[in-house]
Coordinates of C-alpha atoms in Angstrom, one line a residue:
M1 CA -99.3 -15.2 64.0
R2 CA -96.9 -18.3 63.7
R3 CA -98.6 -21.4 65.3
R4 CA -96.8 -22.0 68.2
R5 CA -94.7 -25.6 67.8
E6 CA -95.2 -28.4 69.7
T7 CA -92.4 -31.0 70.1
I8 CA -93.1 -34.5 71.0
S9 CA -90.7 -36.3 72.1
R10 CA -88.9 -39.9 73.8
T11 CA -86.6 -42.4 74.0
G12 CA -86.3 -46.1 73.2
H13 CA -88.2 -44.9 70.2
S14 CA -89.0 -47.4 66.9
V15 CA -89.5 -43.8 65.2
D16 CA -87.7 -41.4 65.7
L17 CA -88.8 -37.7 63.7
Q18 CA -85.8 -35.0 63.9
D19 CA -87.3 -31.4 62.1
V20 CA -88.9 -33.3 59.3
R21 CA -90.0 -30.6 56.4
R22 CA -91.9 -32.1 53.2
V23 CA -91.9 -29.5 50.6
Y24 CA -93.5 -29.6 47.3
G25 CA -93.4 -28.2 44.4
R26 CA -91.4 -25.1 43.5
G27 CA -91.0 -20.7 43.7
N28 CA -94.6 -19.6 44.2
N29 CA -96.0 -23.1 44.3
A30 CA -94.7 -24.8 46.6
V31 CA -96.1 -26.0 49.4
V32 CA -95.1 -27.2 52.7
A33 CA -97.3 -30.5 54.0
L34 CA -94.5 -30.8 57.0
N35 CA -92.9 -28.0 58.9
G36 CA -90.5 -29.3 61.2
V37 CA -92.4 -32.0 62.8
T38 CA -90.3 -33.7 65.7
I39 CA -91.4 -36.8 67.3
G40 CA -89.9 -40.9 68.9
F41 CA -92.5 -43.4 69.0
D42 CA -91.7 -46.0 71.9
R43 CA -91.1 -49.4 71.4
G44 CA -94.4 -50.7 72.3
T45 CA -96.8 -48.2 72.4
F46 CA -99.6 -46.9 69.8
T47 CA -100.5 -44.1 68.7
A48 CA -103.3 -42.3 66.1
V49 CA -102.4 -40.1 64.2
M50 CA -105.0 -37.0 63.2
G51 CA -106.3 -33.3 62.0
P52 CA -108.5 -32.2 59.3
S53 CA -108.2 -32.8 56.2
G54 CA -104.6 -30.8 54.0
S55 CA -103.2 -31.6 57.5
G56 CA -100.4 -33.4 56.4
K57 CA -101.7 -36.6 57.7
S58 CA -100.4 -38.9 54.6
T59 CA -97.3 -36.8 54.0
F60 CA -96.7 -37.2 57.9
L61 CA -97.0 -41.3 57.6
H62 CA -95.5 -41.6 54.0
C63 CA -92.3 -40.0 55.3
A64 CA -92.1 -41.7 58.9
A65 CA -92.4 -45.3 57.0
G66 CA -89.9 -44.6 54.6
L67 CA -91.9 -44.3 51.7
D68 CA -90.9 -40.7 50.8
R69 CA -87.2 -39.1 51.1
P70 CA -88.7 -35.6 53.5
T71 CA -87.1 -32.6 52.6
S72 CA -85.4 -32.1 55.2
G73 CA -84.7 -33.2 58.6
S74 CA -84.0 -36.9 59.9
V75 CA -86.4 -40.4 60.8
A76 CA -84.7 -43.4 62.0
I77 CA -86.3 -46.8 62.3
D78 CA -85.4 -49.4 64.8
G79 CA -82.7 -47.1 65.5
Q80 CA -81.0 -47.2 61.8
P81 CA -81.3 -43.2 60.1
L82 CA -82.7 -43.5 56.8
A83 CA -81.2 -40.6 55.2
D84 CA -78.1 -43.0 55.5
L85 CA -79.6 -45.8 53.0
G86 CA -79.5 -46.4 48.9
E87 CA -82.5 -47.4 47.2
K88 CA -82.1 -50.9 48.1
A89 CA -80.5 -51.1 51.7
L90 CA -84.2 -48.9 52.2
T91 CA -86.0 -51.3 50.7
V92 CA -84.5 -54.2 52.4
L93 CA -85.2 -52.3 55.7
R94 CA -89.5 -51.3 54.8
R95 CA -89.1 -55.8 54.8
D96 CA -87.3 -57.0 57.5
R97 CA -89.2 -53.6 60.1
V98 CA -91.1 -52.5 59.2
G99 CA -95.2 -53.6 58.3
F100 CA -98.2 -52.1 56.7
V101 CA -101.6 -51.8 56.3
F102 CA -103.8 -50.2 54.3
Q103 CA -107.2 -49.1 53.7
S104 CA -107.3 -50.8 50.2
F105 CA -105.7 -54.3 51.7
N106 CA -103.6 -54.7 48.7
L107 CA -104.0 -57.6 48.6
L108 CA -103.2 -59.8 45.3
P109 CA -106.4 -61.2 43.7
A110 CA -104.5 -64.2 41.8
L111 CA -102.7 -65.6 45.3
T112 CA -104.1 -67.6 48.1
V113 CA -104.6 -65.9 51.7
W114 CA -100.9 -68.7 52.3
Q115 CA -99.1 -66.8 48.7
N116 CA -100.8 -63.3 50.6
V117 CA -99.0 -63.0 53.3
T118 CA -95.6 -65.3 53.1
L119 CA -95.1 -62.5 49.1
P120 CA -92.2 -60.3 51.0
Q121 CA -90.6 -62.5 52.0
E122 CA -90.1 -64.9 48.8
L123 CA -89.5 -61.0 47.1
G124 CA -86.4 -60.8 49.3
G125 CA -85.4 -63.6 48.7
R126 CA -86.2 -66.4 52.1
R127 CA -88.2 -69.6 52.4
P128 CA -90.5 -67.8 55.0
N129 CA -91.0 -70.1 58.0
R130 CA -94.3 -72.0 58.3
A131 CA -94.9 -73.0 61.5
A132 CA -94.6 -69.1 62.6
V133 CA -96.5 -68.3 59.6
A134 CA -99.4 -70.5 60.6
E135 CA -99.4 -68.6 63.7
V136 CA -100.7 -65.4 63.2
L137 CA -103.5 -66.6 60.3
E138 CA -104.2 -68.7 63.5
R139 CA -104.3 -65.4 66.1
V140 CA -106.2 -63.1 63.4
G141 CA -108.9 -66.2 62.9
L142 CA -108.2 -67.2 59.5
G143 CA -106.0 -70.9 60.4
D144 CA -109.2 -72.1 58.4
R145 CA -108.9 -69.9 55.3
R146 CA -105.5 -70.4 53.6
K147 CA -106.2 -71.5 50.3
N148 CA -109.2 -68.9 50.0
R149 CA -108.0 -66.6 47.5
P150 CA -109.3 -62.3 48.6
G151 CA -112.3 -62.2 46.4
E152 CA -114.0 -65.5 48.5
L153 CA -112.8 -63.6 51.6
S154 CA -114.8 -60.9 53.8
G155 CA -113.7 -57.3 54.1
G156 CA -112.7 -58.0 57.5
Q157 CA -111.0 -60.9 56.3
Q158 CA -109.2 -59.9 53.8
Q159 CA -107.7 -56.6 56.3
R160 CA -107.0 -59.2 58.8
V161 CA -104.6 -60.8 55.4
A162 CA -103.0 -57.6 55.3
I163 CA -102.5 -58.0 59.6
A164 CA -101.4 -60.9 58.9
R165 CA -99.0 -59.4 56.5
A166 CA -97.4 -57.6 58.2
L167 CA -97.1 -59.6 61.4
V168 CA -95.2 -62.8 60.5
A169 CA -92.1 -60.5 59.8
R170 CA -92.9 -59.2 62.7
P171 CA -91.2 -55.8 62.1
A172 CA -89.9 -53.5 64.9
V173 CA -93.2 -51.2 63.4
I174 CA -96.4 -51.2 62.1
F175 CA -98.2 -48.7 60.0
A176 CA -101.9 -48.4 59.3
D177 CA -102.7 -45.7 57.4
E178 CA -107.0 -45.5 57.4
P179 CA -107.3 -49.2 58.0
T180 CA -111.0 -49.3 58.7
G181 CA -111.7 -47.2 56.7
A182 CA -114.0 -49.5 54.2
L183 CA -115.7 -51.9 57.1
D184 CA -118.6 -51.8 59.1
T185 CA -118.3 -51.2 63.0
R186 CA -118.3 -54.0 64.3
T187 CA -115.3 -56.0 61.8
A188 CA -113.3 -52.5 62.5
A189 CA -113.6 -52.7 66.1
D190 CA -112.7 -56.7 65.3
V191 CA -109.7 -54.9 62.7
L192 CA -108.0 -52.7 65.9
E193 CA -107.8 -55.0 69.5
L194 CA -105.7 -57.0 66.2
L195 CA -103.6 -54.2 66.1
R196 CA -103.1 -53.9 68.8
E197 CA -102.5 -57.0 70.2
P198 CA -99.0 -56.8 69.0
V199 CA -98.5 -53.8 70.7
R200 CA -99.2 -55.6 73.9
T201 CA -97.6 -58.9 73.8
D202 CA -94.6 -58.3 71.5
G203 CA -94.0 -54.9 72.4
Q204 CA -94.6 -54.0 68.9
T205 CA -94.8 -49.9 67.3
V206 CA -98.2 -49.2 66.0
V207 CA -98.8 -46.4 63.9
M208 CA -102.5 -45.5 62.1
V209 CA -103.2 -42.0 60.8
T210 CA -107.0 -42.8 61.0
H211 CA -110.2 -39.8 60.4
D212 CA -112.8 -41.6 63.1
P213 CA -112.4 -40.7 66.4
V214 CA -113.9 -44.3 67.4
A215 CA -110.7 -46.0 66.0
A216 CA -108.2 -43.6 67.4
S217 CA -109.7 -44.1 71.4
Y218 CA -108.0 -47.5 70.5
A219 CA -104.3 -45.9 70.6
D220 CA -102.5 -45.2 74.0
Q221 CA -101.9 -41.9 72.5
V222 CA -103.3 -39.3 69.5
V223 CA -101.6 -37.1 69.0
F224 CA -103.0 -34.1 66.2
L225 CA -101.1 -32.3 63.2
A226 CA -103.2 -29.0 61.7
D227 CA -101.1 -27.4 58.9
G228 CA -98.3 -29.9 58.9
V229 CA -96.9 -28.9 62.3
L230 CA -98.2 -30.8 65.6
V231 CA -100.7 -29.3 67.6
G232 CA -101.0 -31.1 70.3
S233 CA -101.6 -34.8 71.6
L234 CA -104.3 -37.2 74.2
D235 CA -103.3 -40.1 76.4
S236 CA -105.2 -42.4 76.9
P237 CA -108.5 -40.3 74.5
T238 CA -111.6 -41.4 74.5
A239 CA -113.9 -41.2 71.2
E240 CA -115.5 -37.6 72.8
E241 CA -112.4 -35.4 73.4
I242 CA -110.9 -36.9 70.6
A243 CA -114.0 -35.4 68.6
D244 CA -114.1 -32.4 70.3
R245 CA -110.9 -31.2 69.8
M246 CA -111.2 -32.5 66.1
T247 CA -113.9 -30.4 66.1
H248 CA -112.0 -27.4 67.8
L249 CA -109.4 -27.6 64.7
G250 CA -111.8 -28.3 62.1
A251 CA -113.2 -25.2 62.8
R252 CA -109.7 -23.1 63.5
A253 CA -109.0 -24.5 59.8
D254 CA -111.5 -23.1 58.3
R255 CA -111.2 -19.6 60.1
A256 CA -107.6 -20.0 58.4
P257 CA -106.7 -17.9 55.4
R258 CA -105.6 -20.1 52.1
L259 CA -102.3 -18.9 51.9
V260 CA -99.0 -20.7 49.9
Q261 CA -96.2 -21.5 51.5
R262 CA -93.7 -20.9 50.8

């Protein structure tokens, strides 16, 4: 029996996906990672994306952020359809309108905190606004560590650097991929509060992929993926509600036949 697709669509979107499919491989080896996903993320919202292993979460994030192009369907960021952009223009849009926070921090060890935060602007040929950089470093609690290198910082402090780098250009949307996966519980809570802050104060949008129900409970909404399609959502959820939904999705995935989709 075909799974019913759920469509979640709103207005005033920072990110908009319409009937997005992503297929890897061809013929008998084709695997459908996303199968007709339609969803919009409002400005000034924090959304967590969850699903069982193999549900398409990472592919979803990569397509939504312009890191991968869908096989069919459309993606727009801040009103700009990505299909209209060549690789150079897409790179500029990601640099100016999108922020990224990853589990592995993605900092350059030879650079200082300040240099890591300003690197995207430097690579774009723009002179960083020193006052804005200093203000963001203060917001993330690193005002006194700007001359330190990543190796001199804790994991939590390195993730704060990554968040500062994402915030400094005031992007329309910040994509976070398992941002607390390498952190202890207390540090993770601090990082999640930092991700929530620009949503509340600046009207920015955060889209976070996570496997952790506690992390997801910091979001305004959680959307669930299974087998490459949207299968539901929860508004203002608790960690217990999210864990219960994930348990049911995981059980259903375990019972499902493992078929190659063509």
